[in-house]
Coordinates of N, CA and C in Angstrom, one line a residue:
X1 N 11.2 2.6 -0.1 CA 11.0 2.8 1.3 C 9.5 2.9 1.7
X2 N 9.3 3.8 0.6 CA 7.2 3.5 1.3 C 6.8 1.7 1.0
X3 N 6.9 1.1 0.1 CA 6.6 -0.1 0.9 C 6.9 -0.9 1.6
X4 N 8.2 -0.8 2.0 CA 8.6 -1.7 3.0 C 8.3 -0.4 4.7
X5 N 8.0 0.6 5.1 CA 7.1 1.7 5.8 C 5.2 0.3 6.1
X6 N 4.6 0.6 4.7 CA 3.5 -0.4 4.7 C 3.6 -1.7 5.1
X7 N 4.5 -2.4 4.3 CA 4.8 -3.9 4.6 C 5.3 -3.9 6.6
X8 N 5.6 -3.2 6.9 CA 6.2 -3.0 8.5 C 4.9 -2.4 9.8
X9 N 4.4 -1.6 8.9 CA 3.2 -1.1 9.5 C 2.0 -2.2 9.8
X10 N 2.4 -2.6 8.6 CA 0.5 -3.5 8.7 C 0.9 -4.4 9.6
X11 N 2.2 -5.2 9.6 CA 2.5 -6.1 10.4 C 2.1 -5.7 11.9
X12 N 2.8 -4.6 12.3 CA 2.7 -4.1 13.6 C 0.9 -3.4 14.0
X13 N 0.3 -2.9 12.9 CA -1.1 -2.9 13.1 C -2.0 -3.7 13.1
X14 N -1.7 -5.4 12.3 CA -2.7 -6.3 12.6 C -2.0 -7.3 13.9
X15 N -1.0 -7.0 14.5 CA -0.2 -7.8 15.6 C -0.7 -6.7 17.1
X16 N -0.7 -5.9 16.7 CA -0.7 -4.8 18.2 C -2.3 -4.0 17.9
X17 N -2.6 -3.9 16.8 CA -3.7 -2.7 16.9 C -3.9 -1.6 15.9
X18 N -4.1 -0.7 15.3 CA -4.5 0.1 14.5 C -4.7 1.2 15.9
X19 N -5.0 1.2 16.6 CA -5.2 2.8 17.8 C -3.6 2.7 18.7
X20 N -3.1 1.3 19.1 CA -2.1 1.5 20.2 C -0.6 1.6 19.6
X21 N -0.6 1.0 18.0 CA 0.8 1.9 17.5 C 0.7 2.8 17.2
X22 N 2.0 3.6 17.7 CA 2.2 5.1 16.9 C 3.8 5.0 15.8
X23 N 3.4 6.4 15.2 CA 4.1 6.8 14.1 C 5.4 6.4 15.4
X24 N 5.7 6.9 16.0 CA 6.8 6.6 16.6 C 7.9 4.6 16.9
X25 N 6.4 4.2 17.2 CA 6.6 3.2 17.4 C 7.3 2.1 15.5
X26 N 6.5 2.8 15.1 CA 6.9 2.4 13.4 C 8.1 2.8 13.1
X27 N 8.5 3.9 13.7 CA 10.4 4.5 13.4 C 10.9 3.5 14.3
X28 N 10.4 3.8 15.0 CA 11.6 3.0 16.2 C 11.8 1.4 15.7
X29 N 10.9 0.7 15.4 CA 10.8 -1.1 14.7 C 11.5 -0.8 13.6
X30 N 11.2 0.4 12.6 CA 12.4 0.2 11.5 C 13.6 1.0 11.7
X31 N 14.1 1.4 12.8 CA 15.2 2.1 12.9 C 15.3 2.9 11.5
X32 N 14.3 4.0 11.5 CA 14.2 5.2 10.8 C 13.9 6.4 11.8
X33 N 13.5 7.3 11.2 CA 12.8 8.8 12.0 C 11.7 8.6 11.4
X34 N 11.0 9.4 12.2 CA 9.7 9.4 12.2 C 9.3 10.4 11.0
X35 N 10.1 11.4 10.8 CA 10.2 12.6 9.3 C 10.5 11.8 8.2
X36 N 11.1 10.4 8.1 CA 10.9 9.6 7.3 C 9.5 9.3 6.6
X37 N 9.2 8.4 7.6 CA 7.8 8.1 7.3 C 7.2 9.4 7.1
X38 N 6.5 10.1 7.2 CA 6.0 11.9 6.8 C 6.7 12.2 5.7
X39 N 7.8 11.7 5.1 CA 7.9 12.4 3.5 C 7.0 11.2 2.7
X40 N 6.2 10.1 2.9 CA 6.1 9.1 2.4 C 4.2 9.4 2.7
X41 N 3.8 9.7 4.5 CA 2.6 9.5 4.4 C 2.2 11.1 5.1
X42 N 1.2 12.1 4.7 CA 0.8 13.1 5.9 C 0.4 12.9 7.1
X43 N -0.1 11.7 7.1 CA -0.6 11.7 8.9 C -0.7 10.2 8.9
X44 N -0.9 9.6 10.1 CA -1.1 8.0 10.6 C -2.3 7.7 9.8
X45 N -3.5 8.6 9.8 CA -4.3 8.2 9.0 C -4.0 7.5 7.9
X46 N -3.1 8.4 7.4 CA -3.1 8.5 5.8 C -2.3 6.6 5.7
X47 N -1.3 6.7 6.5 CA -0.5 5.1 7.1 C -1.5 4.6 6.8
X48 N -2.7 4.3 7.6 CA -3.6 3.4 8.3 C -4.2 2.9 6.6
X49 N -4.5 4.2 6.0 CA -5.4 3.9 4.7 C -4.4 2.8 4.1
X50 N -3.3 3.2 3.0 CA -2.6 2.8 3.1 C -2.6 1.2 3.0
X51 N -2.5 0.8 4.3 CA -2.1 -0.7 5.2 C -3.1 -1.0 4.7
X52 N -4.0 -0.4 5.3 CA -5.6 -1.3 4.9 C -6.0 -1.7 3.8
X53 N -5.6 -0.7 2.8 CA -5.9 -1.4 1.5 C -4.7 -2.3 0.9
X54 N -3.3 -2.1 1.2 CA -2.4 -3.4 0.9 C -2.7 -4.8 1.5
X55 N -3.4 -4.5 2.7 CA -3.6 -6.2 3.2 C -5.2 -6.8 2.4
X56 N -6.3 -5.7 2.2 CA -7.2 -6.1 1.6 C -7.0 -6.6 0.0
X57 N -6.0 -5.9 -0.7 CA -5.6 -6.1 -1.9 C -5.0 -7.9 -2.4
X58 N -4.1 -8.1 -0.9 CA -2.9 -9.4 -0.6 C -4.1 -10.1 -0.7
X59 N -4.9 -10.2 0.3 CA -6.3 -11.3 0.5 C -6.8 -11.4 -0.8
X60 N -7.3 -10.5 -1.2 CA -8.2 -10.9 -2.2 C -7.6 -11.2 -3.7
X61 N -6.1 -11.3 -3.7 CA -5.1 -12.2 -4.7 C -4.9 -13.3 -4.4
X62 N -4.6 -13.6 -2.8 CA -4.8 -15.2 -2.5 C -6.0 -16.0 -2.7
X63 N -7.3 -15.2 -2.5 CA -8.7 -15.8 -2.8 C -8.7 -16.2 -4.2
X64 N -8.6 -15.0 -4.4 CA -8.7 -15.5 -6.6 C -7.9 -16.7 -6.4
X65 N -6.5 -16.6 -6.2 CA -5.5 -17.8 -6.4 C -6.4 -19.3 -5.9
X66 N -6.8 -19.3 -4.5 CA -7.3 -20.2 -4.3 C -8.8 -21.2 -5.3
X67 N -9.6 -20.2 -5.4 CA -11.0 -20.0 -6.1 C -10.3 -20.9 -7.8
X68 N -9.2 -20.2 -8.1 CA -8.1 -20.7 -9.7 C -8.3 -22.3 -9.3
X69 N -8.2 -22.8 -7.9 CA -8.0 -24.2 -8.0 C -8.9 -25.0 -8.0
X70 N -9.8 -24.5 -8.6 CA -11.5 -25.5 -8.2 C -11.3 -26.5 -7.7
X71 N -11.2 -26.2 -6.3 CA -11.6 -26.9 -5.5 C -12.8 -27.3 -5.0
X72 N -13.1 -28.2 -4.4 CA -14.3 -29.2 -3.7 C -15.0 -27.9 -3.4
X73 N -15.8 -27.5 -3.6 CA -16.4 -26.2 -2.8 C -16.7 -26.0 -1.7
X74 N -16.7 -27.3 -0.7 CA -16.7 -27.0 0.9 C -15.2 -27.1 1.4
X75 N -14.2 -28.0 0.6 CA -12.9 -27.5 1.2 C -12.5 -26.0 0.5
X76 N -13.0 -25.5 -0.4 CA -12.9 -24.3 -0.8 C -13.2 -22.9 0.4
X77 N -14.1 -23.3 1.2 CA -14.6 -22.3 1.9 C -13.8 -22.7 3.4
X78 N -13.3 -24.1 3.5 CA -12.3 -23.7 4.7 C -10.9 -23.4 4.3
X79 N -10.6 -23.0 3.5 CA -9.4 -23.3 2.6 C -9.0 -21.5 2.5
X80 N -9.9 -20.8 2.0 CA -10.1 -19.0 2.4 C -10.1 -18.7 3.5
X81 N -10.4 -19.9 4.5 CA -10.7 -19.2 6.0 C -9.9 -19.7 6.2
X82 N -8.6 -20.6 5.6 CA -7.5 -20.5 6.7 C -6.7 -19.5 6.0
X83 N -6.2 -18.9 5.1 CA -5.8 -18.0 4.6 C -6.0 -16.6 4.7
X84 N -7.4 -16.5 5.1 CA -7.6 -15.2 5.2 C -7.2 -15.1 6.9
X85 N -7.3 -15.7 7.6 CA -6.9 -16.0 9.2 C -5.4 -15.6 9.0
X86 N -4.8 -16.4 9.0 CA -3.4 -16.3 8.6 C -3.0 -15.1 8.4
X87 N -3.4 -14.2 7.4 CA -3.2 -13.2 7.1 C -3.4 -11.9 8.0
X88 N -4.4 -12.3 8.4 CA -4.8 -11.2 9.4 C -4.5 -11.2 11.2
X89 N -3.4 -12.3 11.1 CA -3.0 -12.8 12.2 C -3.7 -13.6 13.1
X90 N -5.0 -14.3 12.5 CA -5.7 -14.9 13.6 C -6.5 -13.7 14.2
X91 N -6.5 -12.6 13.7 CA -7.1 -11.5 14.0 C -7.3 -11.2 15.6
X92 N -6.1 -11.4 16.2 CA -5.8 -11.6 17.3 C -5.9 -9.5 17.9
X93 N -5.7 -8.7 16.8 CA -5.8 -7.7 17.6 C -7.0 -6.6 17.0
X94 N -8.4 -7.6 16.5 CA -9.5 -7.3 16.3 C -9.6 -6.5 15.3
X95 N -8.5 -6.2 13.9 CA -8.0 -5.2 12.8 C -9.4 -4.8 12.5
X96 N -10.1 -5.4 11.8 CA -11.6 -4.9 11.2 C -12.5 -4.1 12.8
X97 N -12.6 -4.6 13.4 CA -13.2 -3.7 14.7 C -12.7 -2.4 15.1
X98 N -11.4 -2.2 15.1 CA -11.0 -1.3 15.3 C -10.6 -0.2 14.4
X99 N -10.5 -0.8 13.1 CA -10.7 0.3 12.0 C -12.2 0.8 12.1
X100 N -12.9 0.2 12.2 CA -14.6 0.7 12.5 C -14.7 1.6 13.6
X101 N -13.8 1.9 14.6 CA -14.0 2.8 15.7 C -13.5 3.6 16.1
X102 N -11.8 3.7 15.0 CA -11.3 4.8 15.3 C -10.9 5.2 13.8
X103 N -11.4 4.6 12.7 CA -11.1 4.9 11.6 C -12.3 4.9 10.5
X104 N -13.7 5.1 11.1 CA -14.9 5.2 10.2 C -15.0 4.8 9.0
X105 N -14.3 6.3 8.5 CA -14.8 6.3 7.0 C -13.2 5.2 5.7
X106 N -13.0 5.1 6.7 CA -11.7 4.3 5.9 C -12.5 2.7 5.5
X107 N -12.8 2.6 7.2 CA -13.7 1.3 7.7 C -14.8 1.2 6.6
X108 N -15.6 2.1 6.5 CA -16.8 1.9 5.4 C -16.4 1.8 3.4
X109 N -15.0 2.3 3.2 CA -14.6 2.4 2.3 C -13.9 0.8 2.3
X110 N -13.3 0.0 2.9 CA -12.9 -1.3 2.9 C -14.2 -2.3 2.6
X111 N -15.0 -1.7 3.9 CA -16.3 -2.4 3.8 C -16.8 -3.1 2.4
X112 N -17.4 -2.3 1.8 CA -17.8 -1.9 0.2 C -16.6 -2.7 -0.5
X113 N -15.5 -2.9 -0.8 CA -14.7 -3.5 -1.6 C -14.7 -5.0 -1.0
X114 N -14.8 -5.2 0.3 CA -15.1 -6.3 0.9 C -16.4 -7.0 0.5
X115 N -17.4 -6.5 0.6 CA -18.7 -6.6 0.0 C -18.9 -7.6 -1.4
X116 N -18.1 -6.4 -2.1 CA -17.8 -6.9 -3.3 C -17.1 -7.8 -3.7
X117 N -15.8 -8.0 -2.9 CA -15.0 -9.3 -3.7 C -16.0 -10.3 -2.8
X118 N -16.4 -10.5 -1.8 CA -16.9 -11.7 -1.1 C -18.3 -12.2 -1.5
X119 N -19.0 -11.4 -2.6 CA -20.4 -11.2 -2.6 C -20.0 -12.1 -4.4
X120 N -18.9 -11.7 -4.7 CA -18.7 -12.9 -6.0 C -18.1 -14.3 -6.3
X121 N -16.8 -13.9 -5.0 CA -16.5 -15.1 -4.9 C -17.4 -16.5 -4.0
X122 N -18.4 -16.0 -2.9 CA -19.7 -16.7 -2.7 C -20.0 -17.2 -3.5
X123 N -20.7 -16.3 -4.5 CA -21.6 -16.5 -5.3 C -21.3 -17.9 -6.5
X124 N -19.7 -17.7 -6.7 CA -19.9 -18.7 -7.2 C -19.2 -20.0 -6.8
X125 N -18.5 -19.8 -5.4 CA -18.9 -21.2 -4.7 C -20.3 -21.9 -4.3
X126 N -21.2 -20.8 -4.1 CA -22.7 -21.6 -4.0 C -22.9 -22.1 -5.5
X127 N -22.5 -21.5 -6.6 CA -23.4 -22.0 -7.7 C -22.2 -23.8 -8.6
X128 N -21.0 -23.4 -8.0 CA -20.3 -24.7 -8.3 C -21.0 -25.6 -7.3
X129 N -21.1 -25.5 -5.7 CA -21.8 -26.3 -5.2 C -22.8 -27.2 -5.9
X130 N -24.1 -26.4 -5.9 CA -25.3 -26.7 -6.7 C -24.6 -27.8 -7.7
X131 N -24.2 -27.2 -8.9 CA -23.9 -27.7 -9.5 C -23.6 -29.2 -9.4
X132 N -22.6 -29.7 -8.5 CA -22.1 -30.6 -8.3 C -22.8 -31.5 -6.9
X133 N -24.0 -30.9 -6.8 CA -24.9 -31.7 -5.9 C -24.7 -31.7 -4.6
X134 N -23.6 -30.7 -3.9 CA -23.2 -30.5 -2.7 C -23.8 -29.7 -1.9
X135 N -24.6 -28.3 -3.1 CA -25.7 -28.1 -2.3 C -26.8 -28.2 -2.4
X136 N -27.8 -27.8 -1.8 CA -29.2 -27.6 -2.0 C -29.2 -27.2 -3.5
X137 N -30.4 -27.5 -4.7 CA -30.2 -26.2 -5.7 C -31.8 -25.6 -5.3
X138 N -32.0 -25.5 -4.2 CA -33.2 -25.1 -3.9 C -32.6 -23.5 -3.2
X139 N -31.8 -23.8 -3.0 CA -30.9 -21.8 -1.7 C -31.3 -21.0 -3.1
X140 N -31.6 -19.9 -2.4 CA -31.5 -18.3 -3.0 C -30.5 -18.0 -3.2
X141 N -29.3 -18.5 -3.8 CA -27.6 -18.0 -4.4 C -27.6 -17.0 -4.2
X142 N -28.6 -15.7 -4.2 CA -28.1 -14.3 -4.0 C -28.4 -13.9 -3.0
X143 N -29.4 -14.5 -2.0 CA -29.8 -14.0 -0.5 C -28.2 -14.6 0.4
X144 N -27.9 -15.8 0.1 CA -27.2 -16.7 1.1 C -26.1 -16.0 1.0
X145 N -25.5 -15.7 -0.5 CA -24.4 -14.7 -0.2 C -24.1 -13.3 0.4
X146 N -25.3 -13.3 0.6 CA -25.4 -11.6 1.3 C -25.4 -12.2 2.6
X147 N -25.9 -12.6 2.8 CA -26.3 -13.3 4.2 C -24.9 -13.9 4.7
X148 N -24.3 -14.7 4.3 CA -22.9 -14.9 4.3 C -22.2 -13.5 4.9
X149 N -22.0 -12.8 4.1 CA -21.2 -11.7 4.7 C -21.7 -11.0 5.5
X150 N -23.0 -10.5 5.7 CA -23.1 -10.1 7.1 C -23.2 -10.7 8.2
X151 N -22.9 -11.9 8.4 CA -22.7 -13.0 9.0 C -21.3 -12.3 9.7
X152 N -20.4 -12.6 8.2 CA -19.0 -12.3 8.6 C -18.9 -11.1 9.4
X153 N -19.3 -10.3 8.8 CA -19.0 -9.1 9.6 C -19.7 -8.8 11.2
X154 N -21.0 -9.2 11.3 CA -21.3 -9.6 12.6 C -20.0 -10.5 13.7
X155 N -19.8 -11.5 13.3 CA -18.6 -11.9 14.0 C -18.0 -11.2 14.6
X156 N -17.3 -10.2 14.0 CA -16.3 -9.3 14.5 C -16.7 -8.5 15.4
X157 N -18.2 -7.7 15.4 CA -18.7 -7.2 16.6 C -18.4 -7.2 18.0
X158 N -17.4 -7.0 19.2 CA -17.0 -7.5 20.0 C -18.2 -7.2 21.0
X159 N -18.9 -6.6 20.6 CA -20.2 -6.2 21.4 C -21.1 -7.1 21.4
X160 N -21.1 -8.1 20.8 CA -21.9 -8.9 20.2 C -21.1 -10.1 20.7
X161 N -19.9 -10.5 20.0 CA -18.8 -11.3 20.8 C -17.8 -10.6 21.5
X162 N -17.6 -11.1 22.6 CA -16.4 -10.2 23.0 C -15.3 -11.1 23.1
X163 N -14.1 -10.5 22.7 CA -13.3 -11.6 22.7 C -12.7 -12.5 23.8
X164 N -13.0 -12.2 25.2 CA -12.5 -12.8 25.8 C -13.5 -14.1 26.0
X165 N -14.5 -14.3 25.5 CA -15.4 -15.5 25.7 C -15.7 -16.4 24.3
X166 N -15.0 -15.9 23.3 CA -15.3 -16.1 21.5 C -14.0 -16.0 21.1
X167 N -13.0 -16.7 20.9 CA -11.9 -16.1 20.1 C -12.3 -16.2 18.6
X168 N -11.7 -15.8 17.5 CA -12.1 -15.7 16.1 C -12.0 -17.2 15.8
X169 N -11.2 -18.0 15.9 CA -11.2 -19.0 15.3 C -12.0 -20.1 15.6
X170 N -12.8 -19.8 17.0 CA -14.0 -20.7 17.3 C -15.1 -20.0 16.9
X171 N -15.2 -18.9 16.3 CA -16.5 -18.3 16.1 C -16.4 -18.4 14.3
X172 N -15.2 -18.4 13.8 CA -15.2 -18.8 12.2 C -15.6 -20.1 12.1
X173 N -15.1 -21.1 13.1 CA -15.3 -23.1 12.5 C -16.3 -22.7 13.0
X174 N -17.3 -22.7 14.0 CA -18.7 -22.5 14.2 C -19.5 -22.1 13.0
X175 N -19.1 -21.1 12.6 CA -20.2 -20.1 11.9 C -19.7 -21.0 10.8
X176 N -19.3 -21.5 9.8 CA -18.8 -21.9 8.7 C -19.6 -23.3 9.1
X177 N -19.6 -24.1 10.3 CA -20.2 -25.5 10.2 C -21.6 -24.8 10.2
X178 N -22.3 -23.8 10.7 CA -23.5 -23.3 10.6 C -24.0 -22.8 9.1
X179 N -23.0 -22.3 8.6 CA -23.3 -22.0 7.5 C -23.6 -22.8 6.4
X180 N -22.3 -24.1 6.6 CA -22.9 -25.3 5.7 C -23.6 -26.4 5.8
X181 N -24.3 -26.4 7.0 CA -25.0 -27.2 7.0 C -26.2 -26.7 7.0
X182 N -26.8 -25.4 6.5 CA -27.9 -25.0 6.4 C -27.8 -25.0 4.3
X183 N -26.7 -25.4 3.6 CA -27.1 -24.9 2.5 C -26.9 -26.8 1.7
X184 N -25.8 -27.4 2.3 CA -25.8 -28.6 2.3 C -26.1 -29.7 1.6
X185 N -26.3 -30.5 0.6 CA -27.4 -31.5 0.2 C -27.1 -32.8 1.1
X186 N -27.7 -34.1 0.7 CA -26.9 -35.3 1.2 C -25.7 -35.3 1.0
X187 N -25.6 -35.6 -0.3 CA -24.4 -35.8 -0.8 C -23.2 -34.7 0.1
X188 N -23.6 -33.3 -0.1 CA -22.6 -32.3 0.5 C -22.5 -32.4 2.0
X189 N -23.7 -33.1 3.1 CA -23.2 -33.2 4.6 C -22.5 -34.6 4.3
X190 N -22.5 -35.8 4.2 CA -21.2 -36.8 3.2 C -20.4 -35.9 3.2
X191 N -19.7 -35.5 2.6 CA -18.4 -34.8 1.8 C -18.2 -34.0 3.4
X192 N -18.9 -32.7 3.9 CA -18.4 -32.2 5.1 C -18.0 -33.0 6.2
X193 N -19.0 -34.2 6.6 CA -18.6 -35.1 7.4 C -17.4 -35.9 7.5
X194 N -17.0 -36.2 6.4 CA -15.7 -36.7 5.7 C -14.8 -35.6 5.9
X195 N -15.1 -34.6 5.3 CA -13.7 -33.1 5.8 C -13.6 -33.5 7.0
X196 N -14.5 -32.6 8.0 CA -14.0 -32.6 9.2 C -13.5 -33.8 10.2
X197 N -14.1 -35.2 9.6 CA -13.1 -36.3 10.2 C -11.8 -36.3 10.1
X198 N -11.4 -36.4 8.4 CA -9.7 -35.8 8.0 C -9.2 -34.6 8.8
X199 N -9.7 -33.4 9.4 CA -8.9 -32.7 10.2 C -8.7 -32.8 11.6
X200 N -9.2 -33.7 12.2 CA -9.3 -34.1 13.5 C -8.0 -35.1 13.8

């Protein structure tokens, strides 16, 4: 019962919100009681934690999975970003922003594991790049990755973007054609130029 409680939660928290479902609303979608869920979690918090780390966990098994198929390393990086989208619903109800504002310290605890899987799996898509002459081998591999993810996380900012003028998925293809065409070699703007004709 507690994971299909999680499996039902997250759905309804990355579809509606993390602040505007309640424990209630979570009984009522699974036609349980709400004393259900409470032998399972102490408080919504506790839910929220929970959720957050099963969806962060899902992702970052699909990434490994993907990263397993060495792939082209520029379709590699749109290839997580449609998966990770996906996952998070198109992040249509701002999940990462709003765990930052009504769930802090949960938010800064994700952060840090976020950090970390994205700061390796970067790392060594820039250094297969290189490798394979797609990128520069002149980039900082360890600045651009950092840089990379505060990138990401900027995004999400609604203060910064708000979503009524930015939806996520024009500010991810943006930020992603910005990102690779600053790290890039010939050969690799070739190869992107060629992606993005194929998806049009």
């Amino acid at each position: 019962m507690k994971e299909k409680i999680i499996l039902k939660s997250s759905d309804m928290f990355l579809n509606l919100g993390f602040k505007s479902v309640t424990m209630d609303d979570i009984a009522n979608e699974m036609g349980i009681s709400k004393k259900t869920i409470y032998q399972h979690f102490q408080n919504k918090t506790k839910l929220v934690e929970a959720t957050a780390t099963q969806v962060f966990e899902n992702i970052a098994c699909g990434i490994d999975d993907i990263c397993a198929l060495n792939k082209n390393p520029i379709e590699e990086v749109y290839e997580i970003k449609r998966f990770v989208m996906h996952h998070l619903k198109d992040e249509k109800s701002s999940p990462q922003y709003q765990l930052q504002k009504y769930y802090p310290k949960i938010y800064a605890t994700l952060k840090r594991k976020q950090f970390d899987k994205m700061l390796s799996c970067v790392t060594q898509n820039l250094k297969r790049g290189i490798a394979q002459n797609l990128y520069r081998d002149s980039i900082a591999v360890d600045f651009v990755a950092r840089l990379y993810f505060n990138n990401m996380v900027c995004l999400k900012d609604q203060s910064i973007f708000p979503p009524q003028k930015f939806s996520m998925l024009m500010l991810m293809n943006n930020y992603l054609e910005y990102h690779l065409r600053g790290i890039c070699s010939n050969k690799g703007l070739e190869t992107l130029n060629q992606y993005n004709t194929n998806q049009i």
